[in-house]
Each structure stands twice: as C-alpha cells, then as structure tokens.
Amino acid sequence: MPYPVEQNEKFSAYTHPERLVSTEWLAAAIESGAVRDGGLVVVESDEDVLLYETGHIPGSVKIDWHTDLNDEVTRDYVDGEAFAALAAAKGISRDSTVVIYGDKSNWWAAYALWVFTLFGHEDVRLLDGGRDKWISEGRELTTDVPSPAPGNYPVVERNDAPIRAFKEDVLAHLGKPLIDVRSPEEYTGQRTHMPAYPEEGALRGGHIPTAASIPWARAAAPDGTYRSREELEALYLGEAGLTAGDDVVAYCRIGERSSHTWFALKYLLGFDTVRNYDGSWTEWGNAVRVPIVKGADRGTVPSSRPATAAASN
Amino acid sequence: MNTDSLPATLAEIVDDFQALTEPERLQLLLEFSRGLPELPEHLKDHPELLEQVVECQSPLFLTIETEKGDGGAPDSVRLYFKAPPEAPTTRGFAGVLHEGLDGLSAQEILAVPDDMPELLGLTRAITPLRMRGMTAMLGRIKRKVAASARFQG
C-alpha cells in the first residue's frame, strides 16, 4: 500500500509533489513506526561506498550505484532478475513506498531513483535535501544495519525507452532541446573531465550541438533541497528556453548529475517526455563521427550528419 | 606483483585485505578510515603547509616531514593526512598508507610499486575511479619524498 503523500506549500507548486518528502516528514514517519513495520523503505545511495557505514538514517538500507545497480560486464544497468533479487534483499516489495536519499545534494540518490523508474517501480520518492540536510538538522543517525524481512519483488524487465536515451536516440533528437548539466568548463571544452575525475575523461571537449548549459547544482538551493517551482521555471523555461510539452534530453558525464536534472524536469516541472542520456559525454566525446560544438555558444545542428547517414545506408 | 617487494607493515596490511571477502575488505577499509590520526598541533592551523591531491574524489590534503635518525640510522619520513569524515573511502586509503609507510626511510617508500593499491583487492567494490585516488595519493607521497631526499642529499 502506498504511504500517504506529504502536503506542504513548497511541494504543492510542483507538478508531482508526491515524488518528494521533507526531512520533517520522514522523521515523523520513522517516529510513527512506518519503517519498522515495512510501510516505508528508506534507501541511502551515496557516491562514497563507505559513507552509509559511518552512520545513516535509522532503519535505512544501502544501495550502491556501482556494485548494486551497474552490470559488472556490460556498460548497462542490472537486469530484471538481479533487480528483483536486490529489491527483495533490501526488504522492498513491488508496492513498497521507497524514499531515497544520499550525499552531495542527492546526486546519486536521484540516479538510483531513475534506475528504479527504469524498472517501473511506482512509488519512489526523494528526500528533499538528502543526507546533508538530515545531518545539519541534528537528526538521528545510527550505524545499526537493519536485516529487513525479504520483500516480494517480481522479475520485471526494464523499460528504458520512456526515460533513457542512447546515442542513436540523441542523434535522432538533434534539433530538439538538450540540457547539458556539466560545469561551464566542460561545456565549452576547456576541460574534458571534472577536476577530480580524471579517469572519466573524453578525447574531445565541448558539448552536443544546440545543448543549453544549465549546471545541475543550479537546481539545488544551498541546503541541497530543490529550488522552488518559480526558480526552476526561471532556469529551464527562461534561461534554457524550454517550453511546456517539449521533448527533452539531459546529459552530463556518465548520467548521474543529469538524473538530478531529469527529476526536476520530469516531476517538479512536469515535462512528460524527458530522457536521461546516461552514455553522456564519456560516450559522445569519444564516439566516432558525431558532431560536437566547442565554446560557450550552443551552436547549430550540422546539415549533414555522417553518423546517422552511415547508419541508414 | 606480490607482497615480497613491500615494506613489512604494508605487506601485512595487503595480506590482511587479501585474506578477506569483499564485504569484509570494505569493513577493514572503514576501520582504517577511523584510525587515521588527526593532524599534529603544528600543522592543524596551517592548511598552506599541506598539498591537495586533486585526483581524489573528496578533498584530501597531505604533507611529509623528515625526522633525523638516531645513531647512524637513516632519517625517517613522517606522513600527515587530512580528509573530511564524510569521505570515508578517501580517509581509509590515507589510513592504509599512513599505517603502512609512516616512519619508514625515503628509500623504502620510494621502492613501493606505484600500482600497490591494486593489491588490496578493492577495485571491483570501489570502482577503478575511486582506486585512482589512492594511486594518486601514493604517487604524490613518493614525489614529495624524492624531492625532499634530493634537497637533503
């Protein structure tokens, strides 16, 4: 049974307020025993693989983006069988309400939520502000790792198409709106990787033609919560130039930062068709015969597109 | 590569990691993150004396100092690290290097193979990217030790 949705003024302005919960709400739900009796499953998903072990929200379970959600061999996510096994082991059933939170303004938590959505998990929500907000408010942490009763999770095949774009999809999409959520230095091509992530570099620096540059963190307030609807509209409708109903693709470097933006566009502003291109710049920047644009200008779609032309011959 | 080429304490640490299952290795790394000592007084208020290792995903600062050896013993190298508690993986790597290398001679530290971090058997769980931070940390220590040895020689 889905757990009741939080009602507050900030969330009610969003298109899908049921996708967010506040720290106050979660603390009250835990207090009421919702996690203990299995009505609510709280999941921590961080960049740092050991952070959960240093202390986490009482009753929460850990899901690691790399060891749990990525396939070990193929550059892809786990399949339906592995996901069902993972979910069941974490005490998650198909109809569970899942609340995900994590470090770095929910950067990886949003990524985990996006992967849950690939499997069509219905009720999955994000803790607004994530781990840092919970801690800064002095709320309870524990190092006790729960052993939940196994969930009942069917094997569901992933349905990538609605929210995931592959390179070929992006080539076909050129001309429609793209949001590049990397840093300005990565967008212009000054840098081919994030300052601290040299191994995820690319051979060329720049961006996908016509992509608007809106670094992901601009959607977050200093306390890590999502900005208000009004502020998000100024960012994406104003600055990026999106219009309601647009078909949008967001990308970054490996698809995690863009999950944070995907969430904002899809659930907070209500764009129906938003896809995350998880191949992102590590694929596009290294791919043969795909067009890129260098510098701060968005650029234009090249008239001949060798990669698609070659594919259709 | 095997542990024969490593200084005794570091070889022991590597053996400990290798004897464990993957989840236990992560637990051991967490213990090393807790065991990383605080900076000594004379470095605490002097961030400018520490260098940042930018390859690490989280802020990691380090420096080395040389202590004169007693009665003909070679000088020993002291290692100092600083990493925030919200970066346990980075702190864990620093803890391994601290316990394994602190107090050794410059020559012993310079002889540690650059790819020593691979021996811990953490690459699959930690990701190659996270391992890179540890390799960079070791590299930075060796560069600083080499520079300091040249200066004194």
Short mmCIF file of C-alpha atoms in Angstrom, two decimals:
data_model
loop_
_atom_site.label_atom_id
_atom_site.label_comp_id
_atom_site.label_asym_id
_atom_site.label_seq_id
_atom_site.Cartn_x
_atom_site.Cartn_y
_atom_site.Cartn_z
CA MET A 1 0.00 0.00 0.00
CA PRO A 2 1.40 3.38 -0.90
CA TYR A 3 2.25 5.54 2.06
CA PRO A 4 0.36 8.88 2.32
CA VAL A 5 1.84 11.76 0.35
CA GLU A 6 3.31 14.80 2.05
CA GLN A 7 1.36 18.04 1.72
CA ASN A 8 3.18 21.35 2.01
CA GLU A 9 3.20 24.67 0.25
CA LYS A 10 6.55 24.31 -1.50
CA PHE A 11 5.82 20.83 -2.86
CA SER A 12 2.25 21.62 -3.91
CA ALA A 13 3.56 24.03 -6.55
CA TYR A 14 5.33 21.15 -8.30
CA THR A 15 3.54 19.01 -10.86
CA HIS A 16 4.22 15.79 -8.95
CA PRO A 17 4.56 16.72 -5.27
CA GLU A 18 4.21 13.04 -4.38
CA ARG A 19 7.78 12.49 -5.55
CA LEU A 20 9.38 14.46 -2.71
CA VAL A 21 9.38 14.18 1.07
CA SER A 22 10.91 16.59 3.56
CA THR A 23 13.23 15.69 6.42
CA GLU A 24 10.49 16.65 8.94
CA TRP A 25 8.04 14.33 7.23
CA LEU A 26 10.48 11.44 7.14
CA ALA A 27 11.45 11.91 10.78
CA ALA A 28 7.75 11.82 11.75
CA ALA A 29 7.12 8.74 9.59
CA ILE A 30 10.04 6.92 11.22
CA GLU A 31 8.78 8.01 14.64
CA SER A 32 5.37 6.54 13.83
CA GLY A 33 6.94 3.15 13.13
CA ALA A 34 6.40 3.20 9.34
CA VAL A 35 9.89 1.90 8.60
CA ARG A 36 9.85 -0.72 11.32
CA ASP A 37 6.58 -2.23 10.11
CA GLY A 38 7.66 -2.15 6.45
CA GLY A 39 5.19 0.52 5.27
CA LEU A 40 8.10 2.64 4.11
CA VAL A 41 11.55 1.60 2.92
CA VAL A 42 14.29 4.20 3.25
CA VAL A 43 17.30 3.74 0.94
CA GLU A 44 20.64 5.56 1.17
CA SER A 45 22.58 5.86 -2.07
CA ASP A 46 25.89 7.75 -1.99
CA GLU A 47 28.88 8.41 -4.10
CA ASP A 48 31.19 7.24 -1.33
CA VAL A 49 30.76 3.49 -0.98
CA LEU A 50 31.54 3.57 2.78
CA LEU A 51 29.52 6.60 3.84
CA TYR A 52 26.42 4.63 4.85
CA GLU A 53 28.56 2.57 7.24
CA THR A 54 29.71 5.70 9.09
CA GLY A 55 26.12 6.43 10.11
CA HIS A 56 22.74 6.56 8.36
CA ILE A 57 19.08 7.31 8.95
CA PRO A 58 17.70 4.72 11.39
CA GLY A 59 16.18 1.78 9.54
CA SER A 60 17.59 2.75 6.15
CA VAL A 61 19.20 0.22 3.81
CA LYS A 62 22.08 0.88 1.43
CA ILE A 63 22.13 0.59 -2.35
CA ASP A 64 25.42 1.35 -4.09
CA TRP A 65 25.15 2.77 -7.61
CA HIS A 66 28.19 0.87 -8.78
CA THR A 67 28.13 -2.52 -7.09
CA ASP A 68 24.33 -2.91 -6.91
CA LEU A 69 22.87 -1.12 -9.93
CA ASN A 70 25.51 -1.45 -12.65
CA ASP A 71 26.07 -4.65 -14.57
CA GLU A 72 29.58 -5.87 -13.94
CA VAL A 73 30.38 -6.71 -17.53
CA THR A 74 28.18 -4.75 -19.92
CA ARG A 75 28.08 -1.00 -19.59
CA ASP A 76 24.44 -1.17 -18.59
CA TYR A 77 22.19 -1.49 -15.58
CA VAL A 78 21.35 -4.79 -13.92
CA ASP A 79 18.59 -6.89 -15.50
CA GLY A 80 15.14 -7.66 -14.13
CA GLU A 81 16.29 -10.73 -12.27
CA ALA A 82 19.17 -9.01 -10.49
CA PHE A 83 16.98 -6.01 -9.65
CA ALA A 84 14.26 -8.22 -8.19
CA ALA A 85 16.86 -10.02 -6.05
CA LEU A 86 18.36 -6.71 -4.91
CA ALA A 87 14.99 -5.19 -4.04
CA ALA A 88 13.80 -8.29 -2.16
CA ALA A 89 17.06 -8.41 -0.17
CA LYS A 90 16.54 -4.79 0.87
CA GLY A 91 13.00 -5.50 2.06
CA ILE A 92 11.39 -3.79 -0.92
CA SER A 93 8.23 -5.22 -2.48
CA ARG A 94 6.74 -4.10 -5.77
CA ASP A 95 4.13 -1.98 -3.96
CA SER A 96 6.52 -0.54 -1.33
CA THR A 97 6.89 3.19 -0.90
CA VAL A 98 10.60 3.83 -1.26
CA VAL A 99 12.29 7.03 -0.09
CA ILE A 100 15.83 7.53 -1.39
CA TYR A 101 18.40 9.97 -0.04
CA GLY A 102 22.14 10.44 -0.39
CA ASP A 103 25.21 12.65 -0.28
CA LYS A 104 26.07 15.62 -2.50
CA SER A 105 22.55 17.12 -2.82
CA ASN A 106 21.10 13.72 -3.74
CA TRP A 107 23.21 13.46 -6.84
CA TRP A 108 23.48 9.64 -6.59
CA ALA A 109 20.11 9.24 -4.90
CA ALA A 110 18.43 10.78 -7.96
CA TYR A 111 20.40 8.35 -10.11
CA ALA A 112 19.17 5.38 -8.05
CA LEU A 113 15.61 6.74 -8.28
CA TRP A 114 15.96 6.94 -12.05
CA VAL A 115 17.11 3.29 -12.17
CA PHE A 116 14.11 2.27 -10.00
CA THR A 117 11.97 4.09 -12.56
CA LEU A 118 13.53 2.11 -15.43
CA PHE A 119 12.02 -0.93 -13.72
CA GLY A 120 8.69 0.84 -13.37
CA HIS A 121 8.74 0.94 -9.57
CA GLU A 122 5.65 3.00 -8.92
CA ASP A 123 6.14 4.79 -5.62
CA VAL A 124 9.69 6.01 -5.28
CA ARG A 125 10.41 9.40 -3.70
CA LEU A 126 13.41 11.58 -2.96
CA LEU A 127 14.23 13.08 0.44
CA ASP A 128 14.48 16.80 -0.34
CA GLY A 129 17.93 17.98 0.79
CA GLY A 130 19.27 14.46 1.25
CA ARG A 131 21.80 13.26 3.76
CA ASP A 132 23.46 16.62 4.41
CA LYS A 133 20.22 18.33 5.36
CA TRP A 134 19.24 15.50 7.69
CA ILE A 135 22.63 15.74 9.43
CA SER A 136 22.73 19.55 9.54
CA GLU A 137 19.40 19.50 11.36
CA GLY A 138 20.95 17.28 14.02
CA ARG A 139 18.62 14.38 13.31
CA GLU A 140 19.30 10.86 14.47
CA LEU A 141 21.89 8.63 12.78
CA THR A 142 22.81 5.05 13.54
CA THR A 143 25.41 2.53 12.48
CA ASP A 144 22.98 -0.35 13.05
CA VAL A 145 22.37 -2.16 9.79
CA PRO A 146 18.81 -3.48 9.59
CA SER A 147 18.04 -7.02 8.43
CA PRO A 148 14.65 -6.48 6.79
CA ALA A 149 12.27 -9.32 6.09
CA PRO A 150 12.72 -10.16 2.39
CA GLY A 151 10.45 -8.19 0.06
CA ASN A 152 8.28 -9.75 -2.57
CA TYR A 153 9.58 -8.48 -5.88
CA PRO A 154 8.65 -9.93 -9.28
CA VAL A 155 11.12 -10.08 -12.17
CA VAL A 156 10.20 -7.03 -14.24
CA GLU A 157 12.04 -6.30 -17.46
CA ARG A 158 13.46 -2.80 -17.67
CA ASN A 159 11.58 -0.40 -19.87
CA ASP A 160 14.30 2.01 -20.98
CA ALA A 161 12.62 3.84 -23.84
CA PRO A 162 10.47 6.41 -21.96
CA ILE A 163 13.24 7.87 -19.78
CA ARG A 164 16.55 6.69 -21.20
CA ALA A 165 18.23 7.89 -24.39
CA PHE A 166 21.00 6.06 -26.23
CA LYS A 167 23.48 7.71 -28.58
CA GLU A 168 21.37 6.89 -31.66
CA ASP A 169 18.33 8.42 -29.93
CA VAL A 170 20.28 11.60 -29.27
CA LEU A 171 21.43 11.79 -32.91
CA ALA A 172 17.79 11.47 -33.99
CA HIS A 173 16.81 14.02 -31.34
CA LEU A 174 19.22 16.75 -32.61
CA GLY A 175 17.21 19.89 -33.26
CA LYS A 176 15.05 19.34 -30.18
CA PRO A 177 16.01 20.63 -26.72
CA LEU A 178 19.04 19.24 -24.90
CA ILE A 179 20.25 20.24 -21.44
CA ASP A 180 23.93 19.87 -20.62
CA VAL A 181 24.29 19.79 -16.83
CA ARG A 182 28.10 19.70 -16.60
CA SER A 183 30.31 22.55 -15.41
CA PRO A 184 30.82 25.54 -17.75
CA GLU A 185 34.44 24.41 -18.31
CA GLU A 186 33.31 21.00 -19.50
CA TYR A 187 30.58 22.57 -21.67
CA THR A 188 32.96 24.89 -23.52
CA GLY A 189 35.55 22.15 -23.93
CA GLN A 190 38.21 23.80 -21.79
CA ARG A 191 38.14 20.61 -19.76
CA THR A 192 37.42 17.05 -20.81
CA HIS A 193 36.67 15.81 -17.29
CA MET A 194 35.62 17.11 -13.89
CA PRO A 195 38.52 18.46 -11.86
CA ALA A 196 38.56 15.47 -9.53
CA TYR A 197 37.59 12.75 -12.00
CA PRO A 198 40.46 12.37 -14.49
CA GLU A 199 39.64 8.80 -15.41
CA GLU A 200 36.27 9.68 -16.82
CA GLY A 201 37.73 11.90 -19.49
CA ALA A 202 36.95 12.12 -23.17
CA LEU A 203 39.13 12.63 -26.22
CA ARG A 204 37.37 15.86 -27.17
CA GLY A 205 35.94 18.67 -25.11
CA GLY A 206 32.75 20.53 -25.91
CA HIS A 207 29.02 19.84 -25.99
CA ILE A 208 26.30 18.27 -28.11
CA PRO A 209 25.18 20.81 -30.75
CA THR A 210 22.39 23.17 -29.54
CA ALA A 211 22.50 21.92 -25.92
CA ALA A 212 21.77 24.59 -23.31
CA SER A 213 24.19 24.77 -20.40
CA ILE A 214 22.46 24.57 -17.01
CA PRO A 215 24.87 23.03 -14.46
CA TRP A 216 22.89 20.57 -12.34
CA ALA A 217 23.65 22.21 -8.99
CA ARG A 218 21.76 25.34 -10.04
CA ALA A 219 18.55 23.38 -9.48
CA ALA A 220 19.53 22.98 -5.81
CA ALA A 221 19.42 25.56 -3.02
CA PRO A 222 22.40 25.92 -0.67
CA ASP A 223 20.82 23.42 1.75
CA GLY A 224 20.64 20.81 -1.03
CA THR A 225 16.85 20.97 -1.47
CA TYR A 226 15.34 21.56 -4.87
CA ARG A 227 14.67 25.20 -5.71
CA SER A 228 11.07 26.40 -5.80
CA ARG A 229 8.95 25.94 -8.89
CA GLU A 230 9.31 29.60 -9.72
CA GLU A 231 13.11 29.42 -9.55
CA LEU A 232 13.21 26.22 -11.60
CA GLU A 233 10.99 27.82 -14.25
CA ALA A 234 13.31 30.82 -14.47
CA LEU A 235 16.17 28.39 -15.03
CA TYR A 236 14.72 25.93 -17.51
CA LEU A 237 11.91 27.86 -19.22
CA GLY A 238 13.69 31.21 -19.03
CA GLU A 239 17.40 30.62 -19.39
CA ALA A 240 17.40 27.29 -21.22
CA GLY A 241 14.40 28.30 -23.35
CA LEU A 242 12.28 25.17 -22.89
CA THR A 243 8.53 25.37 -23.49
CA ALA A 244 5.88 23.25 -21.85
CA GLY A 245 5.43 19.97 -23.71
CA ASP A 246 8.97 19.89 -25.11
CA ASP A 247 10.69 16.57 -25.65
CA VAL A 248 13.94 16.99 -23.68
CA VAL A 249 17.18 15.03 -23.30
CA ALA A 250 19.53 15.75 -20.37
CA TYR A 251 23.12 14.56 -20.17
CA CYS A 252 26.29 15.02 -18.16
CA ARG A 253 29.39 12.86 -17.98
CA ILE A 254 28.08 9.41 -17.03
CA GLY A 255 24.41 10.15 -16.39
CA GLU A 256 24.32 10.71 -12.62
CA ARG A 257 24.27 14.50 -12.39
CA SER A 258 21.73 14.58 -15.20
CA SER A 259 19.44 12.30 -13.19
CA HIS A 260 19.11 15.16 -10.71
CA THR A 261 18.04 17.48 -13.55
CA TRP A 262 15.85 14.76 -15.09
CA PHE A 263 13.97 14.57 -11.79
CA ALA A 264 13.45 18.35 -11.71
CA LEU A 265 12.16 18.48 -15.28
CA LYS A 266 10.02 15.36 -15.11
CA TYR A 267 8.44 15.58 -11.66
CA LEU A 268 8.80 19.14 -10.47
CA LEU A 269 8.09 21.00 -13.72
CA GLY A 270 6.01 18.23 -15.29
CA PHE A 271 7.66 17.66 -18.67
CA ASP A 272 6.16 14.38 -19.85
CA THR A 273 8.96 13.37 -22.16
CA VAL A 274 12.35 13.78 -20.55
CA ARG A 275 15.09 11.27 -21.15
CA ASN A 276 18.44 10.91 -19.45
CA TYR A 277 21.31 10.14 -21.84
CA ASP A 278 23.45 8.04 -19.50
CA GLY A 279 26.15 7.42 -22.10
CA SER A 280 26.65 11.16 -21.79
CA TRP A 281 29.93 12.87 -22.56
CA THR A 282 32.15 9.85 -21.84
CA GLU A 283 30.43 8.22 -24.83
CA TRP A 284 29.64 11.22 -27.03
CA GLY A 285 33.03 12.88 -26.54
CA ASN A 286 34.81 9.68 -27.59
CA ALA A 287 32.43 8.47 -30.31
CA VAL A 288 33.49 8.43 -33.95
CA ARG A 289 31.77 10.84 -36.36
CA VAL A 290 29.35 12.52 -34.02
CA PRO A 291 29.18 16.30 -34.15
CA ILE A 292 30.24 18.48 -31.23
CA VAL A 293 30.39 22.21 -30.60
CA LYS A 294 33.27 23.91 -28.79
CA GLY A 295 32.97 27.15 -26.87
CA ALA A 296 30.18 28.88 -24.99
CA ASP A 297 27.72 29.13 -27.92
CA ARG A 298 25.09 26.45 -28.20
CA GLY A 299 25.87 26.07 -31.90
CA THR A 300 23.66 24.65 -34.62
CA VAL A 301 22.73 21.20 -35.84
CA PRO A 302 25.09 20.30 -38.69
CA SER A 303 23.29 19.92 -42.01
CA SER A 304 24.90 16.58 -42.84
CA ARG A 305 25.03 14.07 -40.06
CA PRO A 306 27.61 11.48 -41.02
CA ALA A 307 26.92 9.10 -38.18
CA THR A 308 23.19 8.77 -38.88
CA ALA A 309 23.75 8.78 -42.63
CA ALA A 310 26.20 5.91 -42.29
CA ALA A 311 23.78 4.03 -40.09
CA SER A 312 20.93 4.26 -42.60
CA ASN A 313 22.98 3.14 -45.61
CA MET B 1 53.40 -8.47 -8.30
CA ASN B 2 53.37 -10.00 -4.84
CA THR B 3 53.90 -8.58 -1.38
CA ASP B 4 57.60 -9.57 -1.24
CA SER B 5 58.58 -6.21 -2.63
CA LEU B 6 56.67 -4.27 0.03
CA PRO B 7 57.88 -2.97 3.41
CA ALA B 8 56.87 -5.38 6.19
CA THR B 9 53.93 -3.45 7.67
CA LEU B 10 52.43 -2.63 4.28
CA ALA B 11 52.85 -6.26 3.22
CA GLU B 12 50.93 -7.32 6.32
CA ILE B 13 48.11 -4.91 5.56
CA VAL B 14 47.90 -6.21 1.99
CA ASP B 15 47.85 -9.81 3.26
CA ASP B 16 45.04 -8.90 5.68
CA PHE B 17 42.95 -7.44 2.85
CA GLN B 18 43.63 -10.38 0.56
CA ALA B 19 42.57 -12.90 3.20
CA LEU B 20 39.08 -11.34 3.41
CA THR B 21 35.91 -11.48 1.36
CA GLU B 22 34.92 -8.33 -0.49
CA PRO B 23 32.40 -7.01 2.06
CA GLU B 24 34.94 -7.65 4.83
CA ARG B 25 37.57 -5.73 2.88
CA LEU B 26 35.27 -2.72 2.80
CA GLN B 27 34.76 -3.08 6.53
CA LEU B 28 38.53 -3.15 7.05
CA LEU B 29 38.92 -0.03 4.90
CA LEU B 30 36.34 1.64 7.10
CA GLU B 31 38.40 0.73 10.16
CA PHE B 32 41.44 2.32 8.56
CA SER B 33 39.38 5.47 7.91
CA ARG B 34 38.55 5.62 11.62
CA GLY B 35 42.17 5.01 12.57
CA LEU B 36 43.60 7.88 10.53
CA PRO B 37 45.26 10.15 13.11
CA GLU B 38 44.41 13.83 13.46
CA LEU B 39 46.95 16.35 12.23
CA PRO B 40 49.56 17.28 14.87
CA GLU B 41 49.30 20.70 16.51
CA HIS B 42 51.93 22.38 14.35
CA LEU B 43 50.03 21.52 11.14
CA LYS B 44 46.45 21.91 12.35
CA ASP B 45 46.17 25.63 11.79
CA HIS B 46 48.40 25.73 8.74
CA PRO B 47 46.49 24.44 5.73
CA GLU B 48 49.08 26.11 3.49
CA LEU B 49 51.65 23.51 4.58
CA LEU B 50 49.53 20.69 3.10
CA GLU B 51 49.04 19.86 -0.57
CA GLN B 52 45.75 18.74 -2.09
CA VAL B 53 45.68 15.53 -4.11
CA VAL B 54 43.19 16.61 -6.77
CA GLU B 55 42.71 13.13 -8.21
CA CYS B 56 40.81 12.12 -5.08
CA GLN B 57 37.05 12.50 -5.34
CA SER B 58 36.92 14.16 -1.95
CA PRO B 59 39.26 16.76 -0.54
CA LEU B 60 42.46 15.06 0.63
CA PHE B 61 45.47 17.02 1.81
CA LEU B 62 48.84 15.61 2.74
CA THR B 63 52.38 16.52 3.62
CA ILE B 64 55.58 14.80 4.73
CA GLU B 65 58.30 15.69 7.22
CA THR B 66 61.71 14.15 7.75
CA GLU B 67 62.97 13.17 11.19
CA LYS B 68 66.66 12.69 11.86
CA GLY B 69 67.65 9.07 12.53
CA ASP B 70 69.41 8.17 15.77
CA GLY B 71 73.00 6.98 15.79
CA GLY B 72 73.56 6.41 12.09
CA ALA B 73 70.04 5.11 11.39
CA PRO B 74 68.56 6.57 8.20
CA ASP B 75 66.19 9.54 8.51
CA SER B 76 62.56 8.56 8.79
CA VAL B 77 59.72 10.09 6.81
CA ARG B 78 56.56 11.12 8.69
CA LEU B 79 53.28 11.28 6.77
CA TYR B 80 50.35 13.56 7.60
CA PHE B 81 46.89 13.43 6.01
CA LYS B 82 43.71 15.42 6.28
CA ALA B 83 40.35 14.27 4.85
CA PRO B 84 36.80 15.04 5.98
CA PRO B 85 34.75 12.41 7.87
CA GLU B 86 32.16 12.43 5.06
CA ALA B 87 34.80 10.91 2.76
CA PRO B 88 35.44 7.55 4.46
CA THR B 89 36.82 5.82 1.36
CA THR B 90 39.44 8.52 0.87
CA ARG B 91 40.22 8.51 4.60
CA GLY B 92 40.52 4.72 4.50
CA PHE B 93 43.13 4.86 1.74
CA ALA B 94 45.02 7.53 3.65
CA GLY B 95 44.83 5.32 6.76
CA VAL B 96 46.35 2.35 4.89
CA LEU B 97 49.22 4.45 3.56
CA HIS B 98 49.76 6.05 6.96
CA GLU B 99 49.94 2.77 8.82
CA GLY B 100 51.98 1.10 6.08
CA LEU B 101 54.53 3.82 5.37
CA ASP B 102 54.77 6.29 8.26
CA GLY B 103 58.24 6.32 9.82
CA LEU B 104 59.99 4.41 7.01
CA SER B 105 63.09 5.71 5.23
CA ALA B 106 62.87 7.62 1.96
CA GLN B 107 64.46 4.69 0.18
CA GLU B 108 61.87 2.21 1.48
CA ILE B 109 58.97 4.46 0.48
CA LEU B 110 60.39 5.09 -2.99
CA ALA B 111 60.70 1.33 -3.53
CA VAL B 112 56.93 0.76 -3.10
CA PRO B 113 55.50 -0.17 -6.53
CA ASP B 114 53.19 2.52 -7.96
CA ASP B 115 50.38 0.00 -8.51
CA MET B 116 50.47 -1.27 -4.91
CA PRO B 117 46.84 -0.13 -4.26
CA GLU B 118 45.64 -2.73 -6.78
CA LEU B 119 46.85 -5.44 -4.37
CA LEU B 120 44.17 -4.59 -1.82
CA GLY B 121 41.53 -6.32 -3.93
CA LEU B 122 39.11 -3.43 -3.70
CA THR B 123 38.88 -2.38 -7.34
CA ARG B 124 35.61 -4.16 -8.05
CA ALA B 125 33.83 -2.84 -4.97
CA ILE B 126 35.34 0.61 -5.00
CA THR B 127 35.39 1.18 -8.81
CA PRO B 128 38.57 1.84 -10.79
CA LEU B 129 37.84 5.54 -10.49
CA ARG B 130 37.91 5.51 -6.71
CA MET B 131 41.10 3.39 -6.79
CA ARG B 132 42.72 6.08 -8.86
CA GLY B 133 42.59 8.41 -5.88
CA MET B 134 44.68 6.05 -3.81
CA THR B 135 47.23 5.54 -6.58
CA ALA B 136 47.48 9.32 -6.90
CA MET B 137 47.98 9.66 -3.13
CA LEU B 138 50.86 7.17 -3.19
CA GLY B 139 52.33 8.90 -6.23
CA ARG B 140 52.19 12.28 -4.53
CA ILE B 141 53.89 10.90 -1.40
CA LYS B 142 56.67 9.37 -3.49
CA ARG B 143 57.20 12.59 -5.46
CA LYS B 144 57.42 14.60 -2.27
CA VAL B 145 59.80 12.09 -0.67
CA ALA B 146 62.00 12.08 -3.78
CA ALA B 147 62.09 15.90 -3.89
CA SER B 148 62.92 16.13 -0.20
CA ALA B 149 65.65 13.45 -0.47
CA ARG B 150 67.23 15.34 -3.37
CA PHE B 151 67.12 18.55 -1.39
CA GLN B 152 68.86 16.99 1.56
CA GLY B 153 71.31 14.88 -0.43
#
